[in-house]
CSV table of N, CA and C in Angstrom, one decimal:
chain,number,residue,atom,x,y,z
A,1,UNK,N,10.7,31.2,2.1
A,1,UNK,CA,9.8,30.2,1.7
A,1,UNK,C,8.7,30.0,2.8
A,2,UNK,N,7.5,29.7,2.3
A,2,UNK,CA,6.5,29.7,3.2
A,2,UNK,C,6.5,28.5,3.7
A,3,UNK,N,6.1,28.2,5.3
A,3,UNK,CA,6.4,27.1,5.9
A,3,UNK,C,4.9,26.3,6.0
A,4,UNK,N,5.0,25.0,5.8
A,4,UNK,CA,3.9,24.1,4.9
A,4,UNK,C,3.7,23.0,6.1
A,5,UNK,N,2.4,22.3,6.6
A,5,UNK,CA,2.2,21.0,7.1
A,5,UNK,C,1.1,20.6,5.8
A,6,UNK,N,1.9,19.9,5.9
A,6,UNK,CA,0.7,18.8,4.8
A,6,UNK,C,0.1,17.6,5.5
A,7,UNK,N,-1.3,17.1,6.0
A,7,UNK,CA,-1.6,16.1,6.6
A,7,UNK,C,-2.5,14.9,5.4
A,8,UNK,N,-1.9,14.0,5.6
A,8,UNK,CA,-2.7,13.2,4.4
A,8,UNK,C,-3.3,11.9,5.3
A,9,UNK,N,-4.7,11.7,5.3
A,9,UNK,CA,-5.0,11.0,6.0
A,9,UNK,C,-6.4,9.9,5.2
A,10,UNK,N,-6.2,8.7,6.2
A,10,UNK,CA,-7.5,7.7,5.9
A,10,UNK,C,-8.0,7.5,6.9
A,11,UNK,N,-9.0,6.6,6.7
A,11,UNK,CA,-9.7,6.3,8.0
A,11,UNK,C,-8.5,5.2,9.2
A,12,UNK,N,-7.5,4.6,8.5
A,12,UNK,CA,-6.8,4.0,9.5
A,12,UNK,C,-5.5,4.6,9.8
A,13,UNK,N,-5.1,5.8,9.2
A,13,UNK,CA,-3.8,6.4,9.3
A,13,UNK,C,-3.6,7.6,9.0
A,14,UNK,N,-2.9,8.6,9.4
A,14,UNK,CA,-2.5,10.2,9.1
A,14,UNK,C,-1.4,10.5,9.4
A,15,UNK,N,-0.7,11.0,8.7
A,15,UNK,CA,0.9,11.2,8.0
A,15,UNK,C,0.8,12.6,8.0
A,16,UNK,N,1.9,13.1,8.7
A,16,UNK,CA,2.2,14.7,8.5
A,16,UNK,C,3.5,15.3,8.0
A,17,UNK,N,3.4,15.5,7.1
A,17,UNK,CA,4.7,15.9,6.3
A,17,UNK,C,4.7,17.7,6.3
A,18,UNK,N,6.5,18.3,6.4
A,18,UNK,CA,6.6,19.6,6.2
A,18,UNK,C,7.3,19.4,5.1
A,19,UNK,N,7.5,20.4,4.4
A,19,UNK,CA,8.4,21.0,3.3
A,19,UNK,C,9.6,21.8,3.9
A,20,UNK,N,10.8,20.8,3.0
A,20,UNK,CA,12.0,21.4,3.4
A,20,UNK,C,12.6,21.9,2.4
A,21,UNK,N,13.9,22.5,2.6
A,21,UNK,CA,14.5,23.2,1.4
A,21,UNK,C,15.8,22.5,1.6
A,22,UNK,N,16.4,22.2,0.5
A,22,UNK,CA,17.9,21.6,0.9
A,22,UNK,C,18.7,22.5,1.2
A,23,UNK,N,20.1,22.5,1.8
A,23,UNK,CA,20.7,23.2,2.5
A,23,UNK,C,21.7,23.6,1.5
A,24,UNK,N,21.8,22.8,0.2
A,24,UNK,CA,22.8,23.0,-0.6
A,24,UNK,C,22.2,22.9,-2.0
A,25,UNK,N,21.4,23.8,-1.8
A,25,UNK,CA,19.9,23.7,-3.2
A,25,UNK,C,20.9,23.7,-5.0
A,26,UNK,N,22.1,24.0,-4.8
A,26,UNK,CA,23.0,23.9,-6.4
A,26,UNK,C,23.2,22.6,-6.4
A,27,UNK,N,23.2,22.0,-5.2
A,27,UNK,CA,23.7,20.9,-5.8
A,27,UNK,C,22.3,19.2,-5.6
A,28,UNK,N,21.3,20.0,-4.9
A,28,UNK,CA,20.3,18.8,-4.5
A,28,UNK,C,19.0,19.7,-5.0
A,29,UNK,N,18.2,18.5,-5.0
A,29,UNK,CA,16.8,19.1,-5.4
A,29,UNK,C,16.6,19.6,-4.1
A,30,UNK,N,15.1,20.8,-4.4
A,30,UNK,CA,14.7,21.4,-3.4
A,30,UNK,C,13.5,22.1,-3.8
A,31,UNK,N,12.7,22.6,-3.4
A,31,UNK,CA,12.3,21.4,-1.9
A,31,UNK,C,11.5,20.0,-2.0
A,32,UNK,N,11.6,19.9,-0.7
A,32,UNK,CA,11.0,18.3,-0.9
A,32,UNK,C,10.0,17.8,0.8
A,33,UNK,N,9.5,17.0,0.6
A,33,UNK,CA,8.6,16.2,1.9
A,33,UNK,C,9.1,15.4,2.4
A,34,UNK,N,9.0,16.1,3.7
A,34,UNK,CA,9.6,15.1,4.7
A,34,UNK,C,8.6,14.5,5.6
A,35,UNK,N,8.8,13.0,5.8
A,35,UNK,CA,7.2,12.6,7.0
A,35,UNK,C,8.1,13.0,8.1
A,36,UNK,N,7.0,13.6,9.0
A,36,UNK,CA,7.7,14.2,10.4
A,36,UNK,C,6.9,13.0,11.6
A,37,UNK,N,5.5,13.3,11.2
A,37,UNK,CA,5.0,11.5,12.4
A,37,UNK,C,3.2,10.8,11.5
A,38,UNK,N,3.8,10.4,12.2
A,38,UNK,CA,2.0,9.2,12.2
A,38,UNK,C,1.4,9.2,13.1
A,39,UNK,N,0.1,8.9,12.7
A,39,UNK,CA,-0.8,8.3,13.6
A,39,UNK,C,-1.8,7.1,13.2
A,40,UNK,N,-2.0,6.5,13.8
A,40,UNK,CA,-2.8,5.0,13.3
A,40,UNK,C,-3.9,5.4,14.3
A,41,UNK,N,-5.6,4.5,13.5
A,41,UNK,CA,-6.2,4.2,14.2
A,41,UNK,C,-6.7,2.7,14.7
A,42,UNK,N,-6.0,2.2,15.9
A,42,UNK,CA,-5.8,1.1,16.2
A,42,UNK,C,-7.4,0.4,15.9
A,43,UNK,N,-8.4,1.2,16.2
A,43,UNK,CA,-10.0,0.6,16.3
A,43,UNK,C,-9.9,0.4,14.9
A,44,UNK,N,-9.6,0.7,13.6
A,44,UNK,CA,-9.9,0.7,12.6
A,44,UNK,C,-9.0,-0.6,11.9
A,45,UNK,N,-7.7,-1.0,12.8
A,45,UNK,CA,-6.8,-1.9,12.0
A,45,UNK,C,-7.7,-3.3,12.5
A,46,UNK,N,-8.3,-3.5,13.5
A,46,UNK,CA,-9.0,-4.7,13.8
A,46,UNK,C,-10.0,-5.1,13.2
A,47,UNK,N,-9.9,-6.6,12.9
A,47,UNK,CA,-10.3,-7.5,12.1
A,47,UNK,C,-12.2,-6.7,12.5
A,48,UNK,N,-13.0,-7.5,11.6
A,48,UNK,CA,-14.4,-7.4,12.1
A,48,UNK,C,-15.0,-8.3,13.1
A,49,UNK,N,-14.3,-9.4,13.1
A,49,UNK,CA,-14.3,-10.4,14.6
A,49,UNK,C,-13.5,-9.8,16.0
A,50,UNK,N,-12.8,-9.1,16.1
A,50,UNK,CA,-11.8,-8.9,16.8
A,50,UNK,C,-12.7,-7.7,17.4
A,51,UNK,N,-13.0,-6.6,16.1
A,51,UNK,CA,-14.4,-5.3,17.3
A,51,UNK,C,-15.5,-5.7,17.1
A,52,UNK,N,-16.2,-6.8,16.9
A,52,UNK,CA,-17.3,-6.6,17.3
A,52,UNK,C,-17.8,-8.1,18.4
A,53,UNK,N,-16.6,-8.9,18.3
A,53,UNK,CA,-16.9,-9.7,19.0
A,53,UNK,C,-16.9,-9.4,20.7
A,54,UNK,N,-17.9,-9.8,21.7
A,54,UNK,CA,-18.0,-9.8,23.0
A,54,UNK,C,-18.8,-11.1,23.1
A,55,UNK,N,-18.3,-11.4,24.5
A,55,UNK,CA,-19.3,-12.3,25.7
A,55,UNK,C,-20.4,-12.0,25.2
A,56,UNK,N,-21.3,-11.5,25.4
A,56,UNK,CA,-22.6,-11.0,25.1
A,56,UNK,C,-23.4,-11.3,23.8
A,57,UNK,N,-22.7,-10.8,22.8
A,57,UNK,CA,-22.8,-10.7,21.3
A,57,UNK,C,-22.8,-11.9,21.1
A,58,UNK,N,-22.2,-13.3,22.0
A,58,UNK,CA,-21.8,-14.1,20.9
A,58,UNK,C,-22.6,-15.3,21.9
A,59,UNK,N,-23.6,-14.9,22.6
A,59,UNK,CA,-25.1,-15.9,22.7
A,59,UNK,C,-25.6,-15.1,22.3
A,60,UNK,N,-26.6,-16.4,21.7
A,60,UNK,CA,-27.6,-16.1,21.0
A,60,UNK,C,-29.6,-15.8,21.9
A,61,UNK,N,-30.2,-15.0,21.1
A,61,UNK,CA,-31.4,-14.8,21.8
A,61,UNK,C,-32.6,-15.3,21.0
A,62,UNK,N,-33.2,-16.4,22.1
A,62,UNK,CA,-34.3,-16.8,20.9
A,62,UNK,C,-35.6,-16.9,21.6
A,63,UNK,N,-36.7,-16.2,20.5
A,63,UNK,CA,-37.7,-15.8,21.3
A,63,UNK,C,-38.4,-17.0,21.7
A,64,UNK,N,-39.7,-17.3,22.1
A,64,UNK,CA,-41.0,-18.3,22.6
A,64,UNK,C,-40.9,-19.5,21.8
A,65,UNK,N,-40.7,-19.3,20.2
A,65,UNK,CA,-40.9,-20.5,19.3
A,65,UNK,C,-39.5,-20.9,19.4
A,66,UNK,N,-38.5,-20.5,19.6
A,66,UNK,CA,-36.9,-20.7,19.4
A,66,UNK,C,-36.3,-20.7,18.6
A,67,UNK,N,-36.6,-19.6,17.6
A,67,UNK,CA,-36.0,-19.2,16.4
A,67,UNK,C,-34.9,-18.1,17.4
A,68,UNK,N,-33.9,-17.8,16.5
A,68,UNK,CA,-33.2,-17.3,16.9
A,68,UNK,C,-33.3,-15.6,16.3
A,69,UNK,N,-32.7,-14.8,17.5
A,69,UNK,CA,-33.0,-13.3,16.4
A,69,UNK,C,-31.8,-12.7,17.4
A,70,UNK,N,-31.2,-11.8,16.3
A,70,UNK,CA,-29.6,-11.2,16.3
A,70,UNK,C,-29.8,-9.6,17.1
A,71,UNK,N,-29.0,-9.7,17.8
A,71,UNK,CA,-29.1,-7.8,18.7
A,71,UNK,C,-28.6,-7.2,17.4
A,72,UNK,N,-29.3,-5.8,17.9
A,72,UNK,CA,-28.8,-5.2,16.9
A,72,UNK,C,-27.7,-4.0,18.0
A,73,UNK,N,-26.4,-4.2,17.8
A,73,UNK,CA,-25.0,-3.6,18.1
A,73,UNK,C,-24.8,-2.7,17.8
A,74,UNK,N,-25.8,-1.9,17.1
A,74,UNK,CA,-25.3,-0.4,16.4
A,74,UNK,C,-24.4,0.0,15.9
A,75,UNK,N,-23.4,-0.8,15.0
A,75,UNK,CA,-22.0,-0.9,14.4
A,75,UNK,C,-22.1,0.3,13.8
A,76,UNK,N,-22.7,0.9,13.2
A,76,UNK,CA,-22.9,2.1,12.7
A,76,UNK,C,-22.2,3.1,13.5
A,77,UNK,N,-22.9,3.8,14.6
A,77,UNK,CA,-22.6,4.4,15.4
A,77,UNK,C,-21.0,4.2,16.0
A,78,UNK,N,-20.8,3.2,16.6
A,78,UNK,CA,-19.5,2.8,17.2
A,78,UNK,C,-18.5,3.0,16.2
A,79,UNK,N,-18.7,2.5,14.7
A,79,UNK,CA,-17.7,3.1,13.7
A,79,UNK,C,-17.7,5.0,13.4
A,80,UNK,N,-18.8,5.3,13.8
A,80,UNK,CA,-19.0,6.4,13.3
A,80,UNK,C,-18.3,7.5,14.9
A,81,UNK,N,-18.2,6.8,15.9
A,81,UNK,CA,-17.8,7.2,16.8
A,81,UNK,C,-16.3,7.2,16.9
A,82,UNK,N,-15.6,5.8,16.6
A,82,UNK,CA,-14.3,5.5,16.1
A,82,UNK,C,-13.7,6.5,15.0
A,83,UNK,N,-14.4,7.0,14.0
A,83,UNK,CA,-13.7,7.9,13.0
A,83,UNK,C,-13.3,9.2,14.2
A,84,UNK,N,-14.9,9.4,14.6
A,84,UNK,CA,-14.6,11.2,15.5
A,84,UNK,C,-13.7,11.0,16.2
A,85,UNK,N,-13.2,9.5,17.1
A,85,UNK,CA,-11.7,9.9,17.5
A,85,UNK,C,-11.1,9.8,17.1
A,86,UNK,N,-10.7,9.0,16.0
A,86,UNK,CA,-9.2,9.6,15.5
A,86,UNK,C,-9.2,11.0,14.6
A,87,UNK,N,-10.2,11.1,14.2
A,87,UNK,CA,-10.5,13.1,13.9
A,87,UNK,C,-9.5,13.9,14.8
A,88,UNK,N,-10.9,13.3,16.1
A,88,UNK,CA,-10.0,14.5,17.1
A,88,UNK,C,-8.2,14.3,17.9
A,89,UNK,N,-7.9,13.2,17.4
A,89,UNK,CA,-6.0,13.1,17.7
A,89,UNK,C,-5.4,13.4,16.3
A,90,UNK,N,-5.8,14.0,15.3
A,90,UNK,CA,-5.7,14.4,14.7
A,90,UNK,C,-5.3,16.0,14.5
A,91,UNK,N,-6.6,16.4,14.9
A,91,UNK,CA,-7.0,17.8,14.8
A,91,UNK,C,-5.8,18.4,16.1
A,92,UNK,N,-5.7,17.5,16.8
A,92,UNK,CA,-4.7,17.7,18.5
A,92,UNK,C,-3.1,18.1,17.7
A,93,UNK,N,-3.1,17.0,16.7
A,93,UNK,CA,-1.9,17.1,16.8
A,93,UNK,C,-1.5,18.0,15.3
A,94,UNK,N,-2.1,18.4,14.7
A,94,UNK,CA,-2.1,19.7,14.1
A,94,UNK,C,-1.8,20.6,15.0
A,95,UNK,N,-2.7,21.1,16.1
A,95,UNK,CA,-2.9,22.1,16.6
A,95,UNK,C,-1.2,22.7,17.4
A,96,UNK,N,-0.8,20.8,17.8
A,96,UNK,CA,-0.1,20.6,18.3
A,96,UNK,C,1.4,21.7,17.7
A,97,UNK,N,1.4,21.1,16.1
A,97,UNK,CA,2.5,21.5,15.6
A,97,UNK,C,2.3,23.5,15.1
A,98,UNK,N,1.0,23.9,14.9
A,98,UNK,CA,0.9,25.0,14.5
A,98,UNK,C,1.6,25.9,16.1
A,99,UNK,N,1.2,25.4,17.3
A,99,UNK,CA,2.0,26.0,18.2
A,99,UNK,C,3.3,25.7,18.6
A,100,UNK,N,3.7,25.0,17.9
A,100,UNK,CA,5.6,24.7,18.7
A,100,UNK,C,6.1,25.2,16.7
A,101,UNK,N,5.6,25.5,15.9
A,101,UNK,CA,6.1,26.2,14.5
A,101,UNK,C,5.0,27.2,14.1
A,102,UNK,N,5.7,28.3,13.5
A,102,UNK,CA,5.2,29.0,12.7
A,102,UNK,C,5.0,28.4,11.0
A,103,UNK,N,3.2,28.3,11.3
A,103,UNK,CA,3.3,27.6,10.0
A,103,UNK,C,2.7,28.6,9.1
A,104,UNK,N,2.7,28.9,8.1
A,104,UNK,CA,2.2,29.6,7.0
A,104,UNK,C,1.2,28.9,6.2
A,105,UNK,N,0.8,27.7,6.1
A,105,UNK,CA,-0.3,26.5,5.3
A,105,UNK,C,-0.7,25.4,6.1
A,106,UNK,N,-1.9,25.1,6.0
A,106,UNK,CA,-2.3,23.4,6.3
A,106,UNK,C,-2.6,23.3,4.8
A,107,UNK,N,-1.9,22.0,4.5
A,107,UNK,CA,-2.9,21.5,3.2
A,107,UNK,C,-3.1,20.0,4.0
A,108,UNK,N,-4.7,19.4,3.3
A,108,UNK,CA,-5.5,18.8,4.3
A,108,UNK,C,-6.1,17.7,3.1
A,109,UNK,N,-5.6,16.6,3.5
A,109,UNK,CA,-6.0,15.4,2.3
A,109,UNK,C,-6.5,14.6,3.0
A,110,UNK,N,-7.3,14.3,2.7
A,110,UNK,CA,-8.6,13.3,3.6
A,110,UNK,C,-9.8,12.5,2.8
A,111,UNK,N,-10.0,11.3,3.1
A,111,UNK,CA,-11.2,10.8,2.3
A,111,UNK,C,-12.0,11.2,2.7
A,112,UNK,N,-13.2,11.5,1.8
A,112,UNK,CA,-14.6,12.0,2.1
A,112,UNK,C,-15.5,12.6,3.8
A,113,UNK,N,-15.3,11.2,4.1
A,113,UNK,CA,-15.8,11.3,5.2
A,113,UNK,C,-15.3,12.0,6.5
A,114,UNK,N,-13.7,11.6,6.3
A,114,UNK,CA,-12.8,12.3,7.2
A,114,UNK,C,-12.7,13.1,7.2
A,115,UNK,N,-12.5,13.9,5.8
A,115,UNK,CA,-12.4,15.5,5.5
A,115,UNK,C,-13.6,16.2,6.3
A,116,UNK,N,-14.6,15.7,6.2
A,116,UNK,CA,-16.0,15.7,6.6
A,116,UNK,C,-15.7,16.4,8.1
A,117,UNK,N,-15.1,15.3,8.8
A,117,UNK,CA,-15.1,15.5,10.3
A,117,UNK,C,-13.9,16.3,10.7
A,118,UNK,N,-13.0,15.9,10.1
A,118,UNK,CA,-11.8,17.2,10.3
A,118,UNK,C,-12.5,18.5,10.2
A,119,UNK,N,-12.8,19.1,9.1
A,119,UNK,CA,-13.4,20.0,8.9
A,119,UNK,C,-14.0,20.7,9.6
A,120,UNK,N,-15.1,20.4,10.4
A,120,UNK,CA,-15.9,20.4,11.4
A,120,UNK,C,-15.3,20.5,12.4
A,121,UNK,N,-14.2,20.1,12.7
A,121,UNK,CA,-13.4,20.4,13.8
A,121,UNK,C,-12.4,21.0,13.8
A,122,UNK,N,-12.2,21.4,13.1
A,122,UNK,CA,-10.6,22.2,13.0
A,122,UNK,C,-11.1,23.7,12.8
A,123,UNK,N,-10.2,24.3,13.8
A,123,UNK,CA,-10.6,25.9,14.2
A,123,UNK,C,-9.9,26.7,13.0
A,124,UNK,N,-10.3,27.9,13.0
A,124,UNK,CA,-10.1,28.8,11.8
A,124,UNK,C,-9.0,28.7,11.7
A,125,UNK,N,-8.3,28.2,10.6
A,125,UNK,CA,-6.9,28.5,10.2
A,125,UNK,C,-7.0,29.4,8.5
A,126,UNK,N,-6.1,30.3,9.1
A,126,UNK,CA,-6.3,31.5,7.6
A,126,UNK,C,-6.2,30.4,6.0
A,127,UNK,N,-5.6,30.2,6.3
A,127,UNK,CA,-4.6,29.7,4.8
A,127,UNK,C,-4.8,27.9,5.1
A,128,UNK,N,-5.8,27.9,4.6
A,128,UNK,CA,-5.9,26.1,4.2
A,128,UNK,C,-6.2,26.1,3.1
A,129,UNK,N,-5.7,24.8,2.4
A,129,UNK,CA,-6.3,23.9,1.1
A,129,UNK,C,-6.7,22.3,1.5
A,130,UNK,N,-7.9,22.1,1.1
A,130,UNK,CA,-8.7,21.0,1.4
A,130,UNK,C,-8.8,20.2,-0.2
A,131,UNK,N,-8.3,18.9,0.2
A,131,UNK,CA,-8.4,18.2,-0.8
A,131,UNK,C,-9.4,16.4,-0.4
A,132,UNK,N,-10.7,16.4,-1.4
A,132,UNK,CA,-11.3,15.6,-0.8
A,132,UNK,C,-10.6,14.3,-1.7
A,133,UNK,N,-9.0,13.5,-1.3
A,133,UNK,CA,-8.9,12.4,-1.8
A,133,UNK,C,-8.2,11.3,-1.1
A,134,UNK,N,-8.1,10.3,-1.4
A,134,UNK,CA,-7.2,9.2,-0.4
A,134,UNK,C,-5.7,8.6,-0.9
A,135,UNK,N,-4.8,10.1,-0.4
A,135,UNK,CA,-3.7,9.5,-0.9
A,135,UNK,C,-2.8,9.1,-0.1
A,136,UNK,N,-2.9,8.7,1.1
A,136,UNK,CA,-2.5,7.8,2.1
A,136,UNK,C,-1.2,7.2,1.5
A,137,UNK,N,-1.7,6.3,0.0
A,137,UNK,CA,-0.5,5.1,0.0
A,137,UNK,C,0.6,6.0,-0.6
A,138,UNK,N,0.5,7.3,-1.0
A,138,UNK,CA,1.7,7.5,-2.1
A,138,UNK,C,3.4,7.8,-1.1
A,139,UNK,N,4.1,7.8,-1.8
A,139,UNK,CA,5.0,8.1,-0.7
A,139,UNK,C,5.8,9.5,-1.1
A,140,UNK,N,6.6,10.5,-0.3
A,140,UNK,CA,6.7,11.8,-0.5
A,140,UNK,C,7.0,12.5,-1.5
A,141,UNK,N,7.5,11.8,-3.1
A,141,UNK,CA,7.8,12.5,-3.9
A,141,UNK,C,6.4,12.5,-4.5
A,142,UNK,N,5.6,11.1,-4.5
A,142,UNK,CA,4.5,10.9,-5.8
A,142,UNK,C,3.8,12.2,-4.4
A,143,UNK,N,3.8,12.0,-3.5
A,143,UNK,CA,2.8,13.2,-2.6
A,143,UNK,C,2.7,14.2,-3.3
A,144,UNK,N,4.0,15.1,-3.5
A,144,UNK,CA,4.7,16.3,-3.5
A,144,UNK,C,4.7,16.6,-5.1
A,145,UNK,N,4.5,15.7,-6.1
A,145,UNK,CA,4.3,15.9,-7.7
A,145,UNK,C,3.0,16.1,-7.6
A,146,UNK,N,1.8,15.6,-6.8
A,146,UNK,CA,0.1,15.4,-6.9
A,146,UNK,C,0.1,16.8,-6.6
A,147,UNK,N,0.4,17.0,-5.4
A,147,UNK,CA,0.3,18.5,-5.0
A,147,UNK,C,0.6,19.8,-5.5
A,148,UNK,N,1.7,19.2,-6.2
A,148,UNK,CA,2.4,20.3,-7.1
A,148,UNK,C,1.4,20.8,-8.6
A,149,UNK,N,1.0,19.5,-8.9
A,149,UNK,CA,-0.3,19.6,-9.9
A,149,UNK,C,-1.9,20.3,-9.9
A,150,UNK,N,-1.7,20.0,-8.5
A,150,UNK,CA,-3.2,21.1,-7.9
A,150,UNK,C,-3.0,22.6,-7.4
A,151,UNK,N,-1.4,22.5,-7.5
A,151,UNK,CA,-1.2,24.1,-7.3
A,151,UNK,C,-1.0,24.2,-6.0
A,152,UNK,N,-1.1,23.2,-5.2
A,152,UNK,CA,-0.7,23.2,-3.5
A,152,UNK,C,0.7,23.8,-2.6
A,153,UNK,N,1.1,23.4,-3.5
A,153,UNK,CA,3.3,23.3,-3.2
A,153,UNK,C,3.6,23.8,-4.4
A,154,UNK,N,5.1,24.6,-4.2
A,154,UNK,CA,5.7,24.6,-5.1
A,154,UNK,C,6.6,23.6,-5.9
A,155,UNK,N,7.2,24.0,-6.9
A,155,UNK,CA,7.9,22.4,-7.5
A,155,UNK,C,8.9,22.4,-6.8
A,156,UNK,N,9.6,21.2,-7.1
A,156,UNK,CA,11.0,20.6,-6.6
A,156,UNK,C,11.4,21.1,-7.9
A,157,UNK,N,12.8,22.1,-7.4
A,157,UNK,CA,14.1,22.6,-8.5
A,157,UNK,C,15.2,21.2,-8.5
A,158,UNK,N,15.0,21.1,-9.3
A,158,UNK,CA,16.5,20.0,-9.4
A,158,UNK,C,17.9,20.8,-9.9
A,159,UNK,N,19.1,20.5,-9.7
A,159,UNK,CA,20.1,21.8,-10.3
A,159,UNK,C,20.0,21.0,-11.4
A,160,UNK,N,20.9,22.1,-12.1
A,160,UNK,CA,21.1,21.5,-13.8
A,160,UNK,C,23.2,21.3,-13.2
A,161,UNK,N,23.5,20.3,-13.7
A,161,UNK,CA,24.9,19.8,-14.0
A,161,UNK,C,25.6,20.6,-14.9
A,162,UNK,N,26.7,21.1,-14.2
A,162,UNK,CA,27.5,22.3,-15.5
A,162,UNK,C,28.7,21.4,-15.7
């Protein structure tokens, strides 16, 4: 059987699952997804008060007449900077597992934007499938039936009862 990472990711989380084979496939389904680790992006679980609040940010600037007028913080950027790192501990810890396993597949689930930046960063790997969706919440079987539907994974055999 070909050996599989499947990384399924959002902007605040990335889940890495392999495909196992049960050890006693007559009597248990097989194969199936196993989460092997996580990653969170801590910048992303914080409130909007929490990153963008500073000393600074939170006097105010008012010009000659004393109206007041707001900095502009570049939230843009600093979110847009916050995605490329957790991209790149991402992309690390792929890289990570392709050298301590012989992997045969990345399959690569990512929302739009992330897929976006993974993409862009992740070095030639022969055998990838890219899927541009956000399936973060599902958990390893509903994973592993979605997958199985796009042709990604093979199915889980269940035995039949004699």
């Amino acid at each position: 059987m070909q050996t599989f990472l499947i990384v399924v990711a959002d902007g605040t989380k990335a889940r890495f699952f392999t495909l196992e084979s049960s050890s006693t496939p007559e009597y248990e389904s097989s194969p199936y997804l196993v989460e092997r680790e996580s990653l969170s992006n801590p910048l992303q679980e914080l409130t909007g008060q929490e990153l963008w609040s500073a000393p600074q940010a939170q006097v105010g600037h008012h010009d000659s007449k004393g109206s007041a007028q707001s900095y502009d913080d570049h939230r843009r950027k600093h979110e847009i900077e916050y995605e490329r790192r957790f991209a790149v501990k991402i992309i690390d810890t792929i890289q990570e597992h392709f050298q301590s396993h012989h992997l045969d597949k990345l399959i690569l689930v990512a929302e739009h934007r992330l897929l976006g930046l993974l993409r862009d960063m992740l070095p030639k790997i022969q055998n990838i499938v890219e899927l541009d969706k956000n399936l973060s919440h599902m958990n390893p079987k509903e994973l592993h039936e979605y997958l199985v539907k796009q042709d990604a994974l093979p199915p889980t055999i269940t035995p039949t009862v004699r």
